[in-house]
CSV table of C-alpha atoms and ligand atoms in Angstrom, one decimal:
chain,number,residue,atom,x,y,z
R,1,UNK,CA,118.9,-33.7,-48.2
R,2,UNK,CA,118.6,-35.5,-44.9
R,3,UNK,CA,115.4,-37.1,-46.1
R,4,UNK,CA,117.0,-38.2,-49.3
R,5,UNK,CA,120.0,-39.8,-47.6
R,6,UNK,CA,117.7,-41.5,-45.1
R,7,UNK,CA,115.6,-42.9,-47.9
R,8,UNK,CA,118.7,-44.2,-49.7
R,9,UNK,CA,119.9,-45.9,-46.5
R,10,UNK,CA,116.5,-47.4,-45.7
R,11,UNK,CA,115.9,-49.0,-49.2
R,12,UNK,CA,119.2,-50.7,-50.1
R,13,UNK,CA,117.8,-54.2,-49.9
R,14,UNK,CA,115.0,-53.4,-52.3
R,15,UNK,CA,117.4,-51.5,-54.6
R,16,UNK,CA,119.6,-54.6,-54.8
R,17,UNK,CA,116.6,-56.8,-55.7
R,18,UNK,CA,115.8,-54.3,-58.5
R,19,UNK,CA,119.3,-54.3,-59.7
R,20,UNK,CA,119.2,-58.1,-60.0
R,21,UNK,CA,116.1,-57.7,-62.2
R,22,UNK,CA,118.0,-55.3,-64.4
R,23,UNK,CA,121.0,-57.6,-64.6
R,24,UNK,CA,118.9,-60.6,-65.6
R,25,UNK,CA,118.4,-59.3,-69.1
R,26,UNK,CA,121.0,-60.8,-71.5
R,27,UNK,CA,121.4,-57.5,-73.3
R,28,UNK,CA,124.4,-58.3,-75.4
R,29,UNK,CA,124.4,-55.8,-78.2
R,30,UNK,CA,127.1,-57.4,-80.3
R,31,UNK,CA,125.1,-60.6,-80.9
R,32,UNK,CA,121.9,-60.5,-83.1
R,33,UNK,CA,120.3,-63.4,-81.3
R,34,UNK,CA,120.0,-61.1,-78.2
R,35,UNK,CA,117.9,-58.4,-79.9
R,36,UNK,CA,114.7,-59.4,-78.0
R,37,UNK,CA,116.7,-59.3,-74.7
R,38,UNK,CA,117.7,-55.7,-75.4
R,39,UNK,CA,114.1,-54.7,-76.2
R,40,UNK,CA,112.8,-56.3,-73.0
R,41,UNK,CA,115.6,-54.7,-71.0
R,42,UNK,CA,114.7,-51.3,-72.5
R,43,UNK,CA,111.0,-51.8,-71.8
R,44,UNK,CA,111.8,-52.8,-68.2
R,45,UNK,CA,113.8,-49.6,-67.8
R,46,UNK,CA,110.9,-47.4,-69.1
R,47,UNK,CA,108.5,-49.1,-66.6
R,48,UNK,CA,111.0,-48.7,-63.8
R,49,UNK,CA,111.6,-45.0,-64.5
R,50,UNK,CA,107.8,-44.4,-64.5
R,51,UNK,CA,107.5,-46.3,-61.2
R,52,UNK,CA,109.9,-44.0,-59.5
R,53,UNK,CA,108.1,-40.9,-60.7
R,54,UNK,CA,109.8,-40.0,-64.0
R,55,UNK,CA,108.2,-39.7,-67.4
R,56,UNK,CA,109.8,-42.2,-69.7
R,57,UNK,CA,109.7,-43.4,-73.3
R,58,UNK,CA,111.5,-45.6,-75.8
R,59,UNK,CA,113.0,-44.0,-78.8
R,60,UNK,CA,113.3,-46.5,-81.7
R,61,UNK,CA,116.5,-46.3,-83.8
R,62,UNK,CA,117.8,-48.4,-86.7
R,63,UNK,CA,119.6,-50.4,-84.0
R,64,UNK,CA,118.6,-51.0,-80.4
R,65,UNK,CA,116.1,-48.6,-78.7
R,66,UNK,CA,117.2,-45.6,-76.5
R,67,UNK,CA,115.5,-45.1,-73.2
R,68,UNK,CA,114.7,-41.4,-72.4
R,69,UNK,CA,113.4,-40.6,-68.9
R,70,UNK,CA,112.8,-37.1,-67.5
R,71,UNK,CA,112.2,-35.9,-64.0
R,72,UNK,CA,109.0,-33.9,-63.6
R,73,UNK,CA,109.4,-30.4,-65.0
R,74,UNK,CA,108.0,-27.3,-63.2
R,75,UNK,CA,106.5,-24.5,-65.3
R,76,UNK,CA,107.4,-21.9,-62.7
R,77,UNK,CA,111.0,-22.4,-61.8
R,78,UNK,CA,113.9,-22.5,-64.2
R,79,UNK,CA,116.3,-25.1,-63.1
R,80,UNK,CA,119.5,-26.0,-64.9
R,81,UNK,CA,119.2,-29.1,-67.1
R,82,UNK,CA,121.6,-32.0,-67.1
R,83,UNK,CA,121.7,-35.3,-69.0
R,84,UNK,CA,122.6,-38.5,-67.3
R,85,UNK,CA,124.0,-40.9,-69.9
R,86,UNK,CA,124.5,-44.6,-69.5
R,87,UNK,CA,124.1,-47.8,-71.4
R,88,UNK,CA,122.0,-50.9,-70.8
R,89,UNK,CA,123.8,-53.1,-73.3
R,90,UNK,CA,126.6,-55.4,-72.2
R,91,UNK,CA,129.6,-57.2,-73.7
R,92,UNK,CA,129.4,-60.9,-74.8
R,93,UNK,CA,129.9,-63.4,-72.0
R,94,UNK,CA,132.2,-65.9,-73.7
R,95,UNK,CA,134.1,-67.9,-72.5
R,96,UNK,CA,131.2,-69.1,-70.5
R,97,UNK,CA,133.0,-71.9,-68.7
R,98,UNK,CA,135.2,-69.4,-66.8
R,99,UNK,CA,132.2,-67.9,-65.0
R,100,UNK,CA,131.8,-69.0,-61.3
R,101,UNK,CA,128.1,-68.4,-61.7
R,102,UNK,CA,125.9,-67.9,-64.8
R,103,UNK,CA,126.4,-64.3,-66.1
R,104,UNK,CA,122.8,-63.4,-66.1
R,105,UNK,CA,121.9,-64.9,-62.8
R,106,UNK,CA,123.3,-62.3,-60.4
R,107,UNK,CA,125.1,-63.7,-57.4
R,108,UNK,CA,126.1,-61.9,-54.2
R,109,UNK,CA,129.4,-62.8,-52.5
R,110,UNK,CA,130.3,-60.6,-49.6
R,111,UNK,CA,130.0,-57.0,-50.9
R,112,UNK,CA,130.2,-58.0,-54.5
R,113,UNK,CA,127.6,-58.6,-57.1
R,114,UNK,CA,128.6,-60.9,-59.9
R,115,UNK,CA,126.9,-60.6,-63.3
R,116,UNK,CA,127.6,-59.4,-66.8
R,117,UNK,CA,126.9,-55.7,-67.0
R,118,UNK,CA,127.0,-55.2,-63.2
R,119,UNK,CA,129.8,-52.6,-63.3
R,120,UNK,CA,129.7,-51.9,-67.1
R,121,UNK,CA,127.2,-50.3,-66.9
R,122,UNK,CA,123.9,-51.2,-65.3
R,123,UNK,CA,125.0,-50.9,-61.7
R,124,UNK,CA,126.5,-47.5,-62.3
R,125,UNK,CA,123.6,-46.0,-64.1
R,126,UNK,CA,121.2,-47.6,-61.7
R,127,UNK,CA,122.9,-45.7,-58.8
R,128,UNK,CA,121.8,-42.4,-60.4
R,129,UNK,CA,118.3,-43.7,-60.9
R,130,UNK,CA,118.0,-44.6,-57.3
R,131,UNK,CA,119.3,-41.1,-56.2
R,132,UNK,CA,116.6,-39.5,-58.3
R,133,UNK,CA,114.0,-41.9,-56.9
R,134,UNK,CA,115.0,-40.8,-53.4
R,135,UNK,CA,114.3,-37.1,-54.3
R,136,UNK,CA,111.0,-37.9,-56.0
R,137,UNK,CA,109.7,-40.3,-53.3
R,138,UNK,CA,110.5,-38.0,-50.4
R,139,UNK,CA,109.1,-35.0,-52.2
R,140,UNK,CA,112.4,-33.2,-51.9
R,141,UNK,CA,112.7,-30.6,-54.6
R,142,UNK,CA,115.3,-31.6,-57.2
R,143,UNK,CA,117.5,-28.5,-57.8
R,144,UNK,CA,118.0,-29.6,-61.5
R,145,UNK,CA,116.0,-30.9,-64.3
R,146,UNK,CA,117.4,-34.3,-65.4
R,147,UNK,CA,117.0,-36.3,-68.6
R,148,UNK,CA,118.4,-39.9,-68.5
R,149,UNK,CA,119.6,-41.2,-71.9
R,150,UNK,CA,120.2,-44.9,-71.6
R,151,UNK,CA,121.3,-46.5,-74.9
R,152,UNK,CA,121.7,-50.0,-76.0
R,153,UNK,CA,124.7,-49.8,-78.4
R,154,UNK,CA,127.5,-48.3,-76.4
R,155,UNK,CA,129.5,-51.5,-76.5
R,156,UNK,CA,129.3,-51.6,-80.3
R,157,UNK,CA,130.2,-48.0,-81.1
R,158,UNK,CA,127.0,-46.0,-80.5
R,159,UNK,CA,126.2,-45.9,-84.2
R,160,UNK,CA,122.7,-44.5,-83.8
R,161,UNK,CA,123.1,-42.0,-80.9
R,162,UNK,CA,124.4,-39.2,-83.1
R,163,UNK,CA,121.3,-38.9,-85.2
R,164,UNK,CA,119.2,-39.2,-82.0
R,165,UNK,CA,121.1,-36.2,-80.5
R,166,UNK,CA,120.7,-34.2,-83.6
R,167,UNK,CA,117.0,-34.9,-83.9
R,168,UNK,CA,116.3,-34.1,-80.2
R,169,UNK,CA,118.8,-31.3,-79.9
R,170,UNK,CA,116.2,-28.9,-78.4
R,171,UNK,CA,115.0,-31.3,-75.7
R,172,UNK,CA,118.5,-32.4,-74.9
R,173,UNK,CA,120.1,-28.9,-74.6
R,174,UNK,CA,121.9,-29.0,-71.3
R,175,UNK,CA,124.6,-27.6,-69.1
R,176,UNK,CA,126.6,-30.8,-68.9
R,177,UNK,CA,126.3,-34.6,-69.2
R,178,UNK,CA,126.9,-36.8,-66.3
R,179,UNK,CA,128.4,-40.2,-67.2
R,180,UNK,CA,129.3,-42.9,-64.7
R,181,UNK,CA,130.9,-45.5,-66.9
R,182,UNK,CA,134.5,-45.2,-65.9
R,183,UNK,CA,136.4,-46.2,-62.8
R,184,UNK,CA,138.3,-45.4,-59.6
R,185,UNK,CA,141.5,-47.0,-58.4
R,186,UNK,CA,140.0,-48.0,-55.1
R,187,UNK,CA,137.3,-46.7,-52.6
R,188,UNK,CA,139.9,-44.4,-51.0
R,189,UNK,CA,140.4,-42.6,-54.3
R,190,UNK,CA,137.2,-41.3,-55.8
R,191,UNK,CA,138.0,-39.7,-59.1
R,192,UNK,CA,136.9,-37.3,-61.8
R,193,UNK,CA,138.1,-38.6,-65.2
R,194,UNK,CA,139.4,-35.9,-67.5
R,195,UNK,CA,140.4,-37.9,-70.5
R,196,UNK,CA,139.4,-41.0,-72.4
R,197,UNK,CA,141.2,-42.7,-75.3
R,198,UNK,CA,139.7,-42.7,-78.8
R,199,UNK,CA,139.4,-45.9,-80.9
R,200,UNK,CA,139.4,-47.4,-84.4
R,201,UNK,CA,138.1,-50.9,-85.0
R,202,UNK,CA,138.5,-53.2,-88.0
R,203,UNK,CA,138.8,-56.8,-89.1
R,204,UNK,CA,141.4,-58.3,-91.4
R,205,UNK,CA,140.8,-61.6,-93.2
R,206,UNK,CA,143.4,-63.4,-95.3
R,207,UNK,CA,142.1,-65.9,-97.8
R,208,UNK,CA,144.3,-68.7,-99.0
R,209,UNK,CA,143.1,-71.9,-100.7
R,210,UNK,CA,139.5,-72.1,-101.9
R,211,UNK,CA,138.7,-74.6,-99.1
R,212,UNK,CA,140.4,-76.2,-96.1
R,213,UNK,CA,143.1,-78.6,-97.5
R,214,UNK,CA,144.7,-81.9,-96.3
R,215,UNK,CA,147.9,-80.6,-94.7
R,216,UNK,CA,149.7,-83.7,-95.7
R,217,UNK,CA,148.5,-83.7,-99.3
R,218,UNK,CA,149.1,-80.0,-99.9
R,219,UNK,CA,150.9,-78.4,-97.0
R,220,UNK,CA,154.2,-77.0,-98.0
R,221,UNK,CA,153.0,-76.2,-101.5
R,222,UNK,CA,150.6,-73.4,-100.6
R,223,UNK,CA,150.7,-70.5,-98.2
R,224,UNK,CA,149.1,-71.1,-94.9
R,225,UNK,CA,146.8,-68.1,-94.2
R,226,UNK,CA,147.2,-68.4,-90.4
R,227,UNK,CA,150.9,-68.3,-90.7
R,228,UNK,CA,150.7,-65.3,-93.2
R,229,UNK,CA,148.5,-63.5,-90.7
R,230,UNK,CA,150.8,-64.2,-87.8
R,231,UNK,CA,153.7,-62.8,-89.8
R,232,UNK,CA,151.8,-59.8,-91.0
R,233,UNK,CA,150.7,-58.9,-87.4
R,234,UNK,CA,154.2,-59.4,-86.2
R,235,UNK,CA,155.4,-56.5,-88.4
R,236,UNK,CA,153.2,-54.1,-86.5
R,237,UNK,CA,155.3,-54.0,-83.3
R,238,UNK,CA,158.8,-54.4,-82.1
R,239,UNK,CA,159.9,-56.7,-79.3
R,240,UNK,CA,159.5,-54.0,-76.7
R,241,UNK,CA,155.9,-52.8,-77.5
R,242,UNK,CA,156.6,-49.9,-79.8
R,243,UNK,CA,154.3,-49.7,-82.8
R,244,UNK,CA,156.3,-49.8,-86.1
R,245,UNK,CA,153.6,-48.5,-88.4
R,246,UNK,CA,154.9,-45.4,-90.1
R,247,UNK,CA,152.9,-42.3,-89.0
R,248,UNK,CA,151.1,-44.2,-86.2
R,249,UNK,CA,152.3,-41.8,-83.4
R,250,UNK,CA,152.0,-38.7,-85.6
R,251,UNK,CA,150.1,-36.0,-83.7
R,252,UNK,CA,149.9,-38.0,-80.4
R,253,UNK,CA,150.2,-35.3,-77.8
R,254,UNK,CA,153.1,-35.6,-75.4
R,255,UNK,CA,152.4,-35.5,-71.7
R,256,UNK,CA,153.3,-32.3,-70.0
R,257,UNK,CA,155.5,-32.6,-66.9
R,258,UNK,CA,152.5,-31.8,-64.7
R,259,UNK,CA,150.5,-34.6,-66.4
R,260,UNK,CA,153.3,-37.1,-65.8
R,261,UNK,CA,153.5,-36.0,-62.1
R,262,UNK,CA,149.8,-36.5,-61.9
R,263,UNK,CA,149.8,-40.0,-63.4
R,264,UNK,CA,152.7,-40.9,-61.1
R,265,UNK,CA,150.4,-40.4,-58.2
R,266,UNK,CA,148.0,-43.0,-59.4
R,267,UNK,CA,147.7,-45.3,-56.3
R,268,UNK,CA,147.8,-48.7,-57.9
R,269,UNK,CA,151.4,-50.0,-57.9
R,270,UNK,CA,153.0,-52.0,-60.7
R,271,UNK,CA,153.4,-55.0,-58.4
R,272,UNK,CA,149.7,-54.9,-57.5
R,273,UNK,CA,148.7,-54.5,-61.1
R,274,UNK,CA,150.9,-57.5,-62.2
R,275,UNK,CA,149.3,-59.7,-59.5
R,276,UNK,CA,145.8,-58.6,-60.3
R,277,UNK,CA,146.1,-59.2,-64.0
R,278,UNK,CA,147.9,-62.6,-63.6
R,279,UNK,CA,150.8,-61.8,-65.9
R,280,UNK,CA,154.4,-63.0,-65.5
R,281,UNK,CA,155.6,-59.4,-65.9
R,282,UNK,CA,154.2,-56.1,-67.1
R,283,UNK,CA,155.1,-55.1,-70.6
R,284,UNK,CA,154.8,-52.1,-72.9
R,285,UNK,CA,156.2,-49.2,-74.8
R,286,UNK,CA,159.6,-48.1,-73.4
R,287,UNK,CA,159.8,-44.7,-71.7
R,288,UNK,CA,156.4,-44.8,-70.1
R,289,UNK,CA,155.0,-46.1,-66.9
R,290,UNK,CA,152.3,-48.8,-66.8
R,291,UNK,CA,149.8,-46.2,-65.8
R,292,UNK,CA,150.8,-44.0,-68.8
R,293,UNK,CA,150.8,-47.0,-71.2
R,294,UNK,CA,147.3,-47.9,-70.3
R,295,UNK,CA,145.8,-44.4,-70.4
R,296,UNK,CA,147.6,-41.9,-72.5
R,297,UNK,CA,149.6,-43.8,-75.1
R,298,UNK,CA,148.2,-45.2,-78.3
R,299,UNK,CA,147.9,-49.0,-78.8
R,300,UNK,CA,147.3,-51.7,-81.4
R,301,UNK,CA,145.5,-54.7,-79.9
R,302,UNK,CA,144.4,-58.0,-81.4
R,303,UNK,CA,141.0,-58.6,-79.8
R,304,UNK,CA,140.3,-61.9,-81.6
R,305,UNK,CA,142.3,-64.3,-83.8
R,306,UNK,CA,140.6,-67.1,-85.6
R,307,UNK,CA,141.7,-69.7,-88.2
R,308,UNK,CA,141.4,-73.4,-88.8
R,309,UNK,CA,140.2,-76.1,-86.5
R,310,UNK,CA,139.3,-75.1,-82.9
R,311,UNK,CA,137.7,-78.3,-81.7
R,312,UNK,CA,139.1,-81.1,-79.6
R,313,UNK,CA,141.9,-83.3,-80.8
R,314,UNK,CA,143.8,-82.7,-84.1
R,315,UNK,CA,142.6,-82.0,-87.6
R,316,UNK,CA,145.4,-81.9,-90.2
R,317,UNK,CA,144.4,-79.1,-92.5
R,318,UNK,CA,145.7,-76.0,-94.1
R,319,UNK,CA,142.9,-73.6,-93.3
R,320,UNK,CA,141.2,-71.6,-96.1
R,321,UNK,CA,141.3,-68.3,-94.2
R,322,UNK,CA,142.5,-66.5,-91.1
R,323,UNK,CA,141.0,-63.5,-89.4
R,324,UNK,CA,142.0,-60.9,-86.8
R,325,UNK,CA,139.7,-58.5,-85.0
R,326,UNK,CA,141.7,-55.4,-84.1
R,327,UNK,CA,141.2,-52.1,-82.2
R,328,UNK,CA,143.7,-49.3,-81.8
R,329,UNK,CA,143.3,-46.9,-78.9
R,330,UNK,CA,144.0,-43.3,-79.8
R,331,UNK,CA,145.1,-40.3,-77.7
R,332,UNK,CA,144.4,-36.6,-78.0
R,333,UNK,CA,145.9,-35.3,-81.2
R,334,UNK,CA,145.4,-38.4,-83.2
R,335,UNK,CA,142.7,-38.4,-85.9
R,336,UNK,CA,140.8,-41.7,-86.3
R,337,UNK,CA,140.6,-41.4,-90.1
R,338,UNK,CA,144.3,-40.6,-90.4
R,339,UNK,CA,145.4,-43.5,-88.2
R,340,UNK,CA,143.1,-45.9,-90.0
R,341,UNK,CA,144.8,-44.8,-93.3
R,342,UNK,CA,148.3,-45.4,-92.1
R,343,UNK,CA,147.4,-48.7,-90.4
R,344,UNK,CA,145.7,-50.1,-93.6
R,345,UNK,CA,148.6,-48.8,-95.8
R,346,UNK,CA,151.1,-50.7,-93.6
R,347,UNK,CA,149.0,-53.9,-93.7
R,348,UNK,CA,148.5,-53.8,-97.4
R,349,UNK,CA,152.2,-53.1,-98.0
R,350,UNK,CA,153.3,-56.0,-95.8
R,351,UNK,CA,150.7,-58.6,-96.9
R,352,UNK,CA,152.3,-61.3,-99.1
R,353,UNK,CA,150.8,-62.0,-102.6
R,354,UNK,CA,150.2,-65.6,-101.7
R,355,UNK,CA,146.9,-64.6,-99.9
R,356,UNK,CA,144.1,-62.2,-100.6
R,357,UNK,CA,143.4,-59.6,-97.9
R,358,UNK,CA,139.9,-58.2,-97.1
R,359,UNK,CA,139.6,-55.4,-94.5
R,360,UNK,CA,136.3,-54.5,-93.0
R,361,UNK,CA,136.2,-51.1,-91.2
R,362,UNK,CA,134.4,-50.8,-87.9
R,363,UNK,CA,133.6,-47.9,-85.6
R,364,UNK,CA,135.9,-45.1,-84.7
R,365,UNK,CA,136.0,-42.2,-82.2
R,366,UNK,CA,138.3,-39.4,-81.2
R,367,UNK,CA,140.0,-39.2,-77.8
R,368,UNK,CA,138.4,-37.0,-75.2
R,369,UNK,CA,140.0,-34.4,-73.0
R,370,UNK,CA,138.4,-31.9,-70.7
R,371,UNK,CA,139.7,-29.3,-68.2
R,372,UNK,CA,138.8,-29.9,-64.6
R,373,UNK,CA,138.5,-26.3,-63.7
R,374,UNK,CA,134.9,-25.6,-64.9
R,375,UNK,CA,132.3,-24.8,-62.2
R,376,UNK,CA,130.5,-28.1,-63.1
R,377,UNK,CA,133.7,-30.1,-62.7
R,378,UNK,CA,134.3,-28.4,-59.4
R,379,UNK,CA,130.8,-29.2,-58.3
R,380,UNK,CA,131.3,-32.8,-59.2
R,381,UNK,CA,134.6,-32.9,-57.2
R,382,UNK,CA,132.7,-31.6,-54.1
R,383,UNK,CA,129.9,-34.3,-54.6
R,384,UNK,CA,132.6,-37.0,-54.8
R,385,UNK,CA,134.2,-35.8,-51.6
R,386,UNK,CA,130.9,-35.7,-49.7
R,387,UNK,CA,130.1,-39.3,-50.7
R,388,UNK,CA,133.5,-40.9,-50.3
R,389,UNK,CA,134.9,-38.7,-47.5
R,390,UNK,CA,138.2,-38.6,-49.4
R,391,UNK,CA,139.8,-35.9,-51.6
R,392,UNK,CA,139.1,-37.0,-55.2
R,393,UNK,CA,141.8,-37.4,-57.8
R,394,UNK,CA,141.9,-36.5,-61.4
R,395,UNK,CA,142.3,-39.4,-63.8
R,396,UNK,CA,143.1,-40.0,-67.5
R,397,UNK,CA,141.6,-43.4,-68.4
R,398,UNK,CA,142.3,-45.7,-71.3
R,399,UNK,CA,138.8,-46.9,-72.2
R,400,UNK,CA,136.6,-45.1,-74.8
R,401,UNK,CA,133.1,-43.6,-74.6
R,402,UNK,CA,132.7,-42.4,-78.2
R,403,UNK,CA,129.5,-40.5,-77.6
R,404,UNK,CA,131.1,-37.9,-75.2
R,405,UNK,CA,132.5,-36.2,-78.3
R,406,UNK,CA,129.1,-36.0,-79.9
R,407,UNK,CA,127.7,-34.4,-76.7
R,408,UNK,CA,130.3,-31.8,-77.0
R,409,UNK,CA,129.8,-31.2,-80.8
R,410,UNK,CA,126.1,-31.4,-80.9
R,411,UNK,CA,125.0,-30.0,-77.6
R,412,UNK,CA,128.1,-28.0,-76.6
R,413,UNK,CA,128.1,-29.9,-73.3
R,414,UNK,CA,131.1,-31.3,-71.5
R,415,UNK,CA,130.8,-34.7,-69.8
R,416,UNK,CA,131.4,-35.2,-66.1
R,417,UNK,CA,133.0,-38.7,-66.0
R,418,UNK,CA,132.2,-39.9,-62.5
R,419,UNK,CA,133.1,-43.6,-62.5
R,420,UNK,CA,132.1,-46.1,-59.9
R,421,UNK,CA,133.9,-49.2,-61.2
R,422,UNK,CA,137.0,-50.8,-59.6
R,423,UNK,CA,140.1,-52.0,-61.5
R,424,UNK,CA,139.3,-55.6,-60.5
R,425,UNK,CA,135.6,-55.5,-61.5
R,426,UNK,CA,136.4,-57.7,-64.6
R,427,UNK,CA,134.6,-55.4,-67.1
R,428,UNK,CA,134.5,-57.2,-70.5
R,429,UNK,CA,135.9,-60.4,-68.8
R,430,UNK,CA,134.4,-63.5,-67.1
R,431,UNK,CA,133.1,-62.9,-63.6
R,432,UNK,CA,132.3,-59.2,-64.0
R,433,UNK,CA,131.2,-57.8,-60.6
R,434,UNK,CA,130.1,-54.5,-59.0
R,435,UNK,CA,131.0,-53.5,-55.4
R,436,UNK,CA,128.0,-52.7,-53.2
R,437,UNK,CA,130.1,-49.9,-51.6
R,438,UNK,CA,130.5,-48.4,-55.0
R,439,UNK,CA,126.8,-48.8,-55.6
R,440,UNK,CA,125.8,-47.1,-52.3
R,441,UNK,CA,128.4,-44.3,-52.5
R,442,UNK,CA,127.4,-43.7,-56.1
R,443,UNK,CA,123.8,-43.1,-55.0
R,444,UNK,CA,125.0,-40.6,-52.3
R,445,UNK,CA,127.4,-38.9,-54.7
R,446,UNK,CA,124.5,-38.5,-57.3
R,447,UNK,CA,122.2,-37.1,-54.6
R,448,UNK,CA,124.8,-34.5,-53.6
R,449,UNK,CA,125.7,-33.8,-57.2
R,450,UNK,CA,122.2,-32.4,-58.0
R,451,UNK,CA,122.5,-30.1,-55.0
R,452,UNK,CA,126.0,-28.9,-56.0
R,453,UNK,CA,125.1,-28.5,-59.7
R,454,UNK,CA,121.7,-26.8,-58.9
R,455,UNK,CA,123.5,-24.2,-56.7
R,456,UNK,CA,125.7,-23.0,-59.5
W,501,LIG,N1,132.9,-48.4,-69.6
W,501,LIG,C1,133.6,-48.5,-70.8
W,501,LIG,C2,134.5,-47.4,-71.1
W,501,LIG,C3,135.7,-47.3,-70.1
W,501,LIG,C4,136.4,-48.4,-69.7
W,501,LIG,C5,136.2,-46.1,-69.8
W,501,LIG,C6,137.5,-48.3,-68.8
W,501,LIG,C7,137.2,-45.9,-68.9
W,501,LIG,C8,137.9,-47.1,-68.5
W,501,LIG,C9,132.6,-48.7,-72.0
W,501,LIG,O1,131.5,-49.5,-71.7
W,501,LIG,C10,133.4,-49.4,-73.1
W,501,LIG,O2,133.7,-50.5,-72.9
W,501,LIG,N2,133.5,-48.8,-74.2
W,501,LIG,C11,134.1,-49.4,-75.3
W,501,LIG,C12,133.8,-48.5,-76.5
W,501,LIG,C13,134.1,-49.1,-77.8
W,501,LIG,C14,133.3,-50.4,-78.0
W,501,LIG,C15,133.8,-48.2,-78.9
W,501,LIG,C16,135.6,-49.6,-75.1
W,501,LIG,O3,136.3,-48.8,-74.5
W,501,LIG,O4,136.1,-50.6,-75.6
W,502,LIG,ZN1,132.2,-51.6,-71.8
């Protein structure tokens, strides 16, 4: 172990240069024009994994390829097998003008690396690769067999990972899956995440007149689809943040008193949160704290809203259509299909007959909840403590990683969610960043983790 840790310490400058190479790929999975960037990024990963001593290959899917990399296997010893899951795809970068430096030209400012994908998720999965490199390059026996599965479609719902898991079930059979794609409140509070929210995604379009119309010539005599959409969306929620869709909260598990006490210990204060997010005041469903609202309560969010003229100056029209991109976050107990049904029923019922509504369904996933008392979770907590020199906390987080449910269903494996992101890392926002302390501590945590898991 000493050699491994020494190797990590000695090679940080090179690791950073390599991380920059990884970050330079514009691997935006949502936008078709970036398909070649995803392919090149996956190819680079395969070459990099081979360079550090793993065997690696690309597995083609009907979408973006999956990188599968394995540590060298020994025929003589039987070691426990773990998967390390991560993703090399990133979110779109728009609005570009808000970035202080171009999103795919990594920039270092103090201890922070600015680039799209730096925290979500390239920096986090790269920390694990570097820990494995340290074992392999120092000829330190790895106490576990590892298979890295790095996909290119996490940010768009992981549509092709399920069939990959089914097809490679034998090769992928494992004791647990290690996922660093979540966060910690700060460097003094390393955390094991025990719950994630589920999700449903869809798009509503309201069609009005056959084409954009002169708003002087026809405005007032026809429905304005943008106005109709605004009114329709307004029926979804009350003034205080409670969702009014009948059946929306059905099944949502209430928090136990213990869980509420645990979430009350989350170290980020409301005042800090308010300042960090730049809002005039925090807001949300009555009866819950901000921490609970953003982790264990269901939501209905408008992610995008488009209609009419968006350019400079004025253009006096009644737009032909209006569209909203929507996701709802779900909590344990809520079924994605059921929630989709009640949401669509509500929208159809409240849509005026002056417009025609089209709804396109997107991805969906169950919430995830795992008990932290398994031997693997306890091993992970020890590895966190060794790397961060602090007692780790247990977290329930609000984001979604749909594939963790498939790991459970298909492989019977729990996921160890060992996030390295910080709340102000700007994931999915302009100026995404990754903290070098998180990168380095993540490598050390990963190095300890294989020891702790191998000893079970
Ligand atoms: N890293 C996030 C998931 C995450 C974010 C977990 C914050 C915990 C806290 C991941 O890359 C992500 O963004 N997932 C998507 C999934 C969706 C597109 C199906 C999400 O949560 O929006
Ligand atoms: Zn993400």
